Short mmCIF file of C-alpha atoms and ligand atoms in Angstrom, two decimals:
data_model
loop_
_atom_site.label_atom_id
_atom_site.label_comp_id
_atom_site.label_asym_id
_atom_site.label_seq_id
_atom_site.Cartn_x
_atom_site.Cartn_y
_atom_site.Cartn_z
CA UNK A 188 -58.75 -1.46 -88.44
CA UNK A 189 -57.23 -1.13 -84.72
CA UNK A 190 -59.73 -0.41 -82.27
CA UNK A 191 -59.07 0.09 -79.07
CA UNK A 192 -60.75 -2.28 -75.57
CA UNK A 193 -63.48 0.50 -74.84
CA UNK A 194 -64.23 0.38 -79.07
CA UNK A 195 -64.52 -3.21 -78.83
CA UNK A 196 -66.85 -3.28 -75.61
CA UNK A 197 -69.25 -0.98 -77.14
CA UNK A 198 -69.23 -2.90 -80.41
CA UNK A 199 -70.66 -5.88 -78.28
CA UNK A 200 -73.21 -3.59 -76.47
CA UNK A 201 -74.82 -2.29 -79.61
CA UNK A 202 -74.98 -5.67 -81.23
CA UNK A 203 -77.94 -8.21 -80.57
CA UNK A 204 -77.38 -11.75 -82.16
CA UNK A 205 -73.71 -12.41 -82.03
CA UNK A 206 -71.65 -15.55 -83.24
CA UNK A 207 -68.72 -16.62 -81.44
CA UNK A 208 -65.96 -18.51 -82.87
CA UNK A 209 -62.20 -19.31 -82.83
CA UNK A 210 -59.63 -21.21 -84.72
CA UNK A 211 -59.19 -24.43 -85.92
CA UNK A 212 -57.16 -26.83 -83.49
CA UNK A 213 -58.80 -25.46 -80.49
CA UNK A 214 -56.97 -25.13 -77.52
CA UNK A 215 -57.81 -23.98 -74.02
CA UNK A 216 -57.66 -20.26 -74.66
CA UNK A 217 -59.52 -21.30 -77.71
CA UNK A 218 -62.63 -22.70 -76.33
CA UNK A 219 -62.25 -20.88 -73.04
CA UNK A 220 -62.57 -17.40 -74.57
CA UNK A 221 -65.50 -18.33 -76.69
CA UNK A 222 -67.47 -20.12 -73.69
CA UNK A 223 -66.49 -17.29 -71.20
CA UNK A 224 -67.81 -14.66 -73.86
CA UNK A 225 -70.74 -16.16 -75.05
CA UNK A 226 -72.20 -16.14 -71.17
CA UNK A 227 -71.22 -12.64 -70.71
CA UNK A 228 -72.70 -11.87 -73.55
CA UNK A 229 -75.56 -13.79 -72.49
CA UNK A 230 -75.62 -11.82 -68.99
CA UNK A 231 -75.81 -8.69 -71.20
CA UNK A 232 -79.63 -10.14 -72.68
CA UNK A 233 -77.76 -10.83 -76.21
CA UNK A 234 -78.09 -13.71 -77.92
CA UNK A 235 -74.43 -15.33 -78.28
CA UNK A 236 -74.29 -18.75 -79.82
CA UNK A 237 -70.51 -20.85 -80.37
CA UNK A 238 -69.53 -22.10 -83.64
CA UNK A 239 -66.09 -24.18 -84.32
CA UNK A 240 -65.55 -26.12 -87.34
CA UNK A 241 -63.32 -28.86 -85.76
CA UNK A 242 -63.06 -31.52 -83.20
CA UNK A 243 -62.68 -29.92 -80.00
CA UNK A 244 -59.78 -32.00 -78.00
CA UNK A 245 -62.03 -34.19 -74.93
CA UNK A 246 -60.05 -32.72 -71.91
CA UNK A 247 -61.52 -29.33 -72.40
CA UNK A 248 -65.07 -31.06 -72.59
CA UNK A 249 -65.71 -30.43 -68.94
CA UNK A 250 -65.53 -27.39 -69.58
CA UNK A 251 -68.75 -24.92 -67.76
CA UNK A 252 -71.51 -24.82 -71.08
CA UNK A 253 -68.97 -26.79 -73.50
CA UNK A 254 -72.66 -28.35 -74.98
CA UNK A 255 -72.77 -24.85 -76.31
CA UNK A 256 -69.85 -25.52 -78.38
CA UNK A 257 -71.48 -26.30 -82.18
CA UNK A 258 -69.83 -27.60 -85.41
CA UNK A 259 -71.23 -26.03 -88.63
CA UNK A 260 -73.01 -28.17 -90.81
CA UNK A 261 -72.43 -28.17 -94.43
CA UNK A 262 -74.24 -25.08 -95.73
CA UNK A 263 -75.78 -24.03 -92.02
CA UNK A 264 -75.95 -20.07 -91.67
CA UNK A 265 -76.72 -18.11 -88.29
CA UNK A 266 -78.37 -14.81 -88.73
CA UNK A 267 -76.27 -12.93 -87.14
CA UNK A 268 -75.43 -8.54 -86.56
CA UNK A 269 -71.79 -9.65 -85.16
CA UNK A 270 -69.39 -12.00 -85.84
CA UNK A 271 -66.82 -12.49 -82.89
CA UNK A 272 -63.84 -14.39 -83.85
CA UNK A 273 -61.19 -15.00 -80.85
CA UNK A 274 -57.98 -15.77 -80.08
CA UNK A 275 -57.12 -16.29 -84.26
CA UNK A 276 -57.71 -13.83 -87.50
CA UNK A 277 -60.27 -14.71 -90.05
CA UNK A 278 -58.27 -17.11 -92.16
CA UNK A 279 -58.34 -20.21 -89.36
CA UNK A 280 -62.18 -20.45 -88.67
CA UNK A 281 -62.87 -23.05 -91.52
CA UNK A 282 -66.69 -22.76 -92.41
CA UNK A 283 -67.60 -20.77 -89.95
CA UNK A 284 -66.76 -17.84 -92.33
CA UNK A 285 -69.68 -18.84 -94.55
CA UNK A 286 -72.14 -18.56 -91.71
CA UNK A 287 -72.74 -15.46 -91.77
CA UNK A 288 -71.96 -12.08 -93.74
CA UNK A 289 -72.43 -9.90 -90.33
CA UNK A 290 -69.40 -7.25 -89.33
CA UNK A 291 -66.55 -8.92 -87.92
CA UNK A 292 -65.32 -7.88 -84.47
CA UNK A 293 -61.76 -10.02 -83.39
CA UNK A 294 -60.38 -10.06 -80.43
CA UNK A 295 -56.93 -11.92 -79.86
CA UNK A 296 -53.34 -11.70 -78.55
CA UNK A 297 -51.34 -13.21 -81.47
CA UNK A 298 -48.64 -10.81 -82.52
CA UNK A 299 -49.13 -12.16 -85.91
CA UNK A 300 -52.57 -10.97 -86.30
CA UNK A 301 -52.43 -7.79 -88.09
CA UNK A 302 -56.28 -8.11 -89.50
CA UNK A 303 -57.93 -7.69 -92.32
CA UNK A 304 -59.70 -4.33 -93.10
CA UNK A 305 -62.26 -5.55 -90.39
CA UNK A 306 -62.59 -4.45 -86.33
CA UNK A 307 -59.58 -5.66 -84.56
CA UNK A 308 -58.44 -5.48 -81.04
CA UNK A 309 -55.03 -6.94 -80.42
CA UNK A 310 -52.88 -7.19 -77.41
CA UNK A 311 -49.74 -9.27 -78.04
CA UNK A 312 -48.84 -8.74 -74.34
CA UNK A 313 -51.55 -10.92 -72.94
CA UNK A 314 -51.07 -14.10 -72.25
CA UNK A 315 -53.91 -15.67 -73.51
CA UNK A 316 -57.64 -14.09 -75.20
CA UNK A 317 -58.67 -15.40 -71.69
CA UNK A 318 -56.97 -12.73 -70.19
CA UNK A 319 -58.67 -9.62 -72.75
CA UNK A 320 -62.27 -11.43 -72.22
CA UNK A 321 -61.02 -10.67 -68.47
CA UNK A 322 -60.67 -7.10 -69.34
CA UNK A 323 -63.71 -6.56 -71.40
CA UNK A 324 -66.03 -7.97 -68.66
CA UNK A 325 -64.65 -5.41 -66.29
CA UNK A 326 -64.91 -2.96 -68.86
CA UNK A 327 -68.53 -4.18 -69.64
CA UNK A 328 -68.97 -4.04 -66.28
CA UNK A 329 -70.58 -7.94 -65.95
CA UNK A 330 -69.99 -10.30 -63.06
CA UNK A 331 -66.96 -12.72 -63.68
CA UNK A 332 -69.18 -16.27 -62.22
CA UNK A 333 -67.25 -19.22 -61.20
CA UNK A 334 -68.38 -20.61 -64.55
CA UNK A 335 -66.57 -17.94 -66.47
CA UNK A 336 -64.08 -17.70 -63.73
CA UNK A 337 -63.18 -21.72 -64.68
CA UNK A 338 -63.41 -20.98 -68.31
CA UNK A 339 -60.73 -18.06 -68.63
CA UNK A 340 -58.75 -19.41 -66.01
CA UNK A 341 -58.65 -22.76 -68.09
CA UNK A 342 -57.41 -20.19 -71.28
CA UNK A 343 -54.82 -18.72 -69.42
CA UNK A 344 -53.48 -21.77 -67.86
CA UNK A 345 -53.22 -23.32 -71.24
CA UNK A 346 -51.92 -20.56 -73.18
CA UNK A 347 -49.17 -20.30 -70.29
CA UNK A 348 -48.22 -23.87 -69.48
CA UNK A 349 -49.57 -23.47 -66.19
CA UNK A 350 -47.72 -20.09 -65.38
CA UNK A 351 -44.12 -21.73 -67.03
CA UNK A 352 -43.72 -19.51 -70.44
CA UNK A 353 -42.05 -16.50 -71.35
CA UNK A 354 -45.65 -14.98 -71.57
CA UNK A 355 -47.00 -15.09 -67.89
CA UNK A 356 -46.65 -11.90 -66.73
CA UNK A 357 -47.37 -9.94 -63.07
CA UNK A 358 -50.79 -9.20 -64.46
CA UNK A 359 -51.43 -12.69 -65.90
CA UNK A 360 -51.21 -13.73 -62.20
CA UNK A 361 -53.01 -10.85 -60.64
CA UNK A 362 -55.38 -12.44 -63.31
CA UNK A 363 -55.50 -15.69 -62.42
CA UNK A 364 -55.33 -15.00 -58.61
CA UNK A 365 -58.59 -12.77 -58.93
CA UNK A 366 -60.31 -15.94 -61.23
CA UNK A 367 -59.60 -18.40 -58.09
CA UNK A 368 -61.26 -15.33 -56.08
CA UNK A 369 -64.53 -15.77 -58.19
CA UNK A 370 -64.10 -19.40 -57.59
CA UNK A 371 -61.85 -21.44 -60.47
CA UNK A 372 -60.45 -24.25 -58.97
CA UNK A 373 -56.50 -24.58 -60.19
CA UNK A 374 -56.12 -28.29 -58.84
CA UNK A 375 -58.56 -29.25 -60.46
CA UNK A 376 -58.41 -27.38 -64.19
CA UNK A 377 -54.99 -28.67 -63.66
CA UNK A 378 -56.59 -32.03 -62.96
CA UNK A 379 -58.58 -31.90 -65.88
CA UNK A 380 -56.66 -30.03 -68.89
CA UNK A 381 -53.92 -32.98 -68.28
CA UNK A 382 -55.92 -36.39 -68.33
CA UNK A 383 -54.55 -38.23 -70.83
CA UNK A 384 -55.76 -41.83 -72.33
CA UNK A 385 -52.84 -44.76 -71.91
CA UNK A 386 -53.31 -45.05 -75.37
CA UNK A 387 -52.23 -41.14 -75.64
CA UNK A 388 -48.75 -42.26 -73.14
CA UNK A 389 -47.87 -44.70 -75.34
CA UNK A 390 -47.71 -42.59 -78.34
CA UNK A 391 -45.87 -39.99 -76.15
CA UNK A 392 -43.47 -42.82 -75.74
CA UNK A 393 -43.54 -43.50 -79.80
CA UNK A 394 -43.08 -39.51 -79.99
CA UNK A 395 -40.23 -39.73 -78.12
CA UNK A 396 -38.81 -42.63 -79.92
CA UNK A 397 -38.79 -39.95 -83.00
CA UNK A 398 -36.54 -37.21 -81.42
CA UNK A 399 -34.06 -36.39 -83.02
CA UNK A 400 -31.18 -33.05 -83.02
CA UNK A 401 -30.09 -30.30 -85.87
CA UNK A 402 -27.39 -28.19 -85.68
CA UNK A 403 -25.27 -29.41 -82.90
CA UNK A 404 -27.95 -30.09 -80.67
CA UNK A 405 -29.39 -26.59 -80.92
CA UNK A 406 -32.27 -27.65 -82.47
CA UNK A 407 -34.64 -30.88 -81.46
CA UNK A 408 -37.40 -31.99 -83.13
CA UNK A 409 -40.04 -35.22 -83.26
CA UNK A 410 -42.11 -36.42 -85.82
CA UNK A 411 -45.44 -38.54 -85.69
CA UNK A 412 -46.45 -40.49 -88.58
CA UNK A 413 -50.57 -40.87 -89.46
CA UNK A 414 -50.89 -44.21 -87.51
CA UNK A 415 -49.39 -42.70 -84.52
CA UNK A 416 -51.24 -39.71 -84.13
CA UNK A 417 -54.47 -41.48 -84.47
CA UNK A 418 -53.60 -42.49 -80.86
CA UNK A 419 -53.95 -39.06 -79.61
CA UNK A 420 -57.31 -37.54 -78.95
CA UNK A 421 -54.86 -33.97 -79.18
CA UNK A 422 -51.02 -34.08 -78.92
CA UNK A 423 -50.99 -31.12 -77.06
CA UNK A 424 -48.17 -30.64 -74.70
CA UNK A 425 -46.13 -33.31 -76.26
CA UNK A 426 -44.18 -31.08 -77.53
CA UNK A 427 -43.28 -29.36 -74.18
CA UNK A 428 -41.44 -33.09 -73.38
CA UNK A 429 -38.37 -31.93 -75.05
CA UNK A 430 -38.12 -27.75 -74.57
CA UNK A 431 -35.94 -28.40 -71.30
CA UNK A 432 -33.34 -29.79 -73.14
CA UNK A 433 -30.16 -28.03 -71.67
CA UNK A 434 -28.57 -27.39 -75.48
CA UNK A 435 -31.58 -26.51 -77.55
CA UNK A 436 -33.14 -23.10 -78.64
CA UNK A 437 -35.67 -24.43 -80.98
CA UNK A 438 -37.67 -27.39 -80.43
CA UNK A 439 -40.60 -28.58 -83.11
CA UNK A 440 -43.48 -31.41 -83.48
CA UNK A 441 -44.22 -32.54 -86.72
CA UNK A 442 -47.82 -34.39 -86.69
CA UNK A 443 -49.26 -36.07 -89.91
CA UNK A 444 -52.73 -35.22 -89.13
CA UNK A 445 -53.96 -36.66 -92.71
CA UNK A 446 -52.16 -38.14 -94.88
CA UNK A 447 -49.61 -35.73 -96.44
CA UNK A 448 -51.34 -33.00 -94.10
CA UNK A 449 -48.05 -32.04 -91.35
CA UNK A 450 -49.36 -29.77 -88.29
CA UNK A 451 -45.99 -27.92 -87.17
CA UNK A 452 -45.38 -26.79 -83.74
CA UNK A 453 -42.61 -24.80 -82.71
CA UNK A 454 -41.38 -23.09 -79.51
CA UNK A 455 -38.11 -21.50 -78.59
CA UNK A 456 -35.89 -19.73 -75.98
CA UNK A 457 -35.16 -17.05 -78.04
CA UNK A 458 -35.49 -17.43 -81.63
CA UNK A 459 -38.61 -15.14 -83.34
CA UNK A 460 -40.51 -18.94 -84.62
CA UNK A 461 -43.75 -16.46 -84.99
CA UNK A 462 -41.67 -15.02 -88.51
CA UNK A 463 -40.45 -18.81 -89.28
CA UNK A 464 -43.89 -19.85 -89.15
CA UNK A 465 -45.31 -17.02 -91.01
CA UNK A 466 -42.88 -17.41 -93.86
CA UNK A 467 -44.51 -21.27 -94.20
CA UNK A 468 -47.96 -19.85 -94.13
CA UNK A 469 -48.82 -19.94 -90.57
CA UNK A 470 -47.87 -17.88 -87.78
CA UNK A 471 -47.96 -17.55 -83.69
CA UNK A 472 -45.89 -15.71 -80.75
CA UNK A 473 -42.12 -15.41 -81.09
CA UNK A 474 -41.53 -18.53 -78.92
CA UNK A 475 -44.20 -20.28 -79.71
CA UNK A 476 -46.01 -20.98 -83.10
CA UNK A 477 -47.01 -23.08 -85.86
CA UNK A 478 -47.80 -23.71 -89.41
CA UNK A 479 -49.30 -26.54 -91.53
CA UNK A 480 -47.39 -28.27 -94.55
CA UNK A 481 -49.29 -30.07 -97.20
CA UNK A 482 -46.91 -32.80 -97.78
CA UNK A 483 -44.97 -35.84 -96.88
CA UNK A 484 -43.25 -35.99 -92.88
CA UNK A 485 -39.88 -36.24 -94.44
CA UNK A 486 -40.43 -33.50 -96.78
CA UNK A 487 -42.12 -31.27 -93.95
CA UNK A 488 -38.92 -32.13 -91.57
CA UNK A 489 -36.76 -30.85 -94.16
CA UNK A 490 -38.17 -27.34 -95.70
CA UNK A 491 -38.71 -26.87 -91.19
CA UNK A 492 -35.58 -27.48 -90.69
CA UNK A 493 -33.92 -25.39 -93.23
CA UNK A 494 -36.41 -22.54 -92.20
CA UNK A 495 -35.34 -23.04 -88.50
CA UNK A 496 -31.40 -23.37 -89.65
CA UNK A 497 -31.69 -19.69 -91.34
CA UNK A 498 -33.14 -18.25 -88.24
CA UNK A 499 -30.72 -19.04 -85.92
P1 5GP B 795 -49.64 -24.82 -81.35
O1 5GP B 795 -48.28 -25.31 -81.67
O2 5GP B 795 -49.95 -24.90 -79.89
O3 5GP B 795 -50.71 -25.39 -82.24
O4 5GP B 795 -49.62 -23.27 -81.71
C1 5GP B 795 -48.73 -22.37 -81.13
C2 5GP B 795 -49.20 -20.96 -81.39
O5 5GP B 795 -49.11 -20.66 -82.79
C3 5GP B 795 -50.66 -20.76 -81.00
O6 5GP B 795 -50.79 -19.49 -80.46
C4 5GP B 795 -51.40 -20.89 -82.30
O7 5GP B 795 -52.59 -20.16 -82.31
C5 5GP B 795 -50.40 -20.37 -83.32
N1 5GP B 795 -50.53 -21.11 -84.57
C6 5GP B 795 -50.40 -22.45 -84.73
N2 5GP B 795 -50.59 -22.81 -86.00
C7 5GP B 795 -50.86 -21.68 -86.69
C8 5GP B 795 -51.17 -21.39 -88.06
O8 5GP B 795 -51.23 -22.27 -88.92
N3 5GP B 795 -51.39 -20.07 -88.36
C9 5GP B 795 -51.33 -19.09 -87.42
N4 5GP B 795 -51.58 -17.82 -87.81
N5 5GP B 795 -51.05 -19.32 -86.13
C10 5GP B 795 -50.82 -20.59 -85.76
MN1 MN B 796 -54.33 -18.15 -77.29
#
């Protein structure tokens, strides 16, 4: 069910014990939205805890309360009146689902997301969640602290390639201008968000070894075996190495996070990826999205690369 911002804020005020969580794979607008929530919620007198059932990638451990951030143990339940599940729907929260059989409230900006007979709030304009948790404070009426400033600003900065993408709109910025205003510091989220290990440039150099071009050059894509992800603590933004290339509309990364496990990534200039990547079982934004593919990196290059050739 659609609800509308004002719905959603007084769905938070009536509940008492809520659980926060977002997808698998966290990103920046991931882990931002839940830590910038959970201390609202927390300023509200509400009991807000964070649950994520992965590894959460180590250059967004700096960020303000990250101890917060839990990982479900096998069978552990949290008794609960709301569950709040940003930035994803339901089906990418792994365990977290079992936690707890409390109404769910979701709040998230993927066009993709068209919920689930449950309480959702989408706004496929924004940015990043960062940028709704923005909203709802205001709407809520609760101080944005340099904490939470530091935490969405993080979000949107992710979500937007640090103001780059097709995404980052006038109000994004009037966003992200009013954040530094409440005191997040761009150079250094900047500073942070992009530390990277040697060992993680030298598999952005084995990455790049991989690349290789479909369809006259329209298309560009890299693949990373199981050894050579291992390297990475998160291969975020590797992908973004190759999008400038003059000729290509559609560029993918192909990582073999377990064996015969692919994690797809996909961005574009144009092309709708969002509906590629739904029609493998995953979804996104229009230029930028992904799926997973339980099979081999040859076999994952080739049904993505047939999907990719029919879209264009
Ligand atoms: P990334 O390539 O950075 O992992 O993901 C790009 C975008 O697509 C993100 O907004 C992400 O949430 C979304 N996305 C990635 N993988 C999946 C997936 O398997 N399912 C869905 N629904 N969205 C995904
Ligand atoms: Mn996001």
């Amino acid at each position: 069910m659609l609800i509308t911002l004002k719905e959603a804020a007084t769905r938070l005020q009536a509940a008492n014990r809520i659980l926060i969580t977002a997808h698998i794979h966290p990103d920046g607008d991931a882990i931002g939205s839940t830590l910038a929530a959970m201390q609202i919620l927390r300023a509200m007198g509400k009991t807000a805890v964070i649950f994520i059932d992965d590894k959460v990638p180590q250059n967004l451990h700096s960020l303000p309360c990250f101890d917060e951030v839990s990982r479900p143990a096998d069978g552990e339940t949290f008794d609960a009146d709301l569950l709040l599940i940003l930035d994803t729907s339901l089906e990418r929260i792994g365990n977290v689902r079992k936690m707890t059989n409390a109404p769910i409230l979701n709040i998230d900006h993927h066009v993709t997301n068209i919920g689930d007979g449950y309480a959702l709030y989408v706004e496929d304009k924004a940015a990043a969640t960062c940028e709704i948790i923005f909203k709802l404070a205001r709407e809520l009426g609760e101080t944005i602290t340099p904490d939470i400033a530091t935490c969405l600003y993080s979000g949107i900065a992710r979500d937007t390639g640090f103001f780059k993408f097709s995404n980052t709109s006038a109000e994004t910025l009037a966003i992200a201008s009013e954040l530094v205003t409440y005191g997040a510091s761009p150079y250094l989220i900047s500073e942070q968000m992009n530390k990277k290990s040697l060992a993680e440039v030298i598999g952005l150099r084995d990455a790049l070894n991989s690349l290789k071009t479909f369809y006259g050059d329209k298309v560009a894509g890299m693949t990373l075996d199981y050894a050579t992800v291992s390297k990475f603590d998160s291969t975020e933004g590797i992908i973004d190495e190759i999008r400038g290339i003059d000729t290509v509309d559609v560029v993918f990364l192909i990582s073999e996070r377990e064996p015969n496990v692919c994690r797809v990534s996909i961005r574009s200039k144009g092309v709708d990826v969002a509906k590629i990547a739904a029609r493998l079982g995953g979804g996104g934004h229009i230029r930028a999205a992904g799926c997973t593919l339980k099979t081999t990196l040859a076999e994952a290059e080739k049904i993505l690369v047939e999907a990719i050739g029919k879209a264009l």
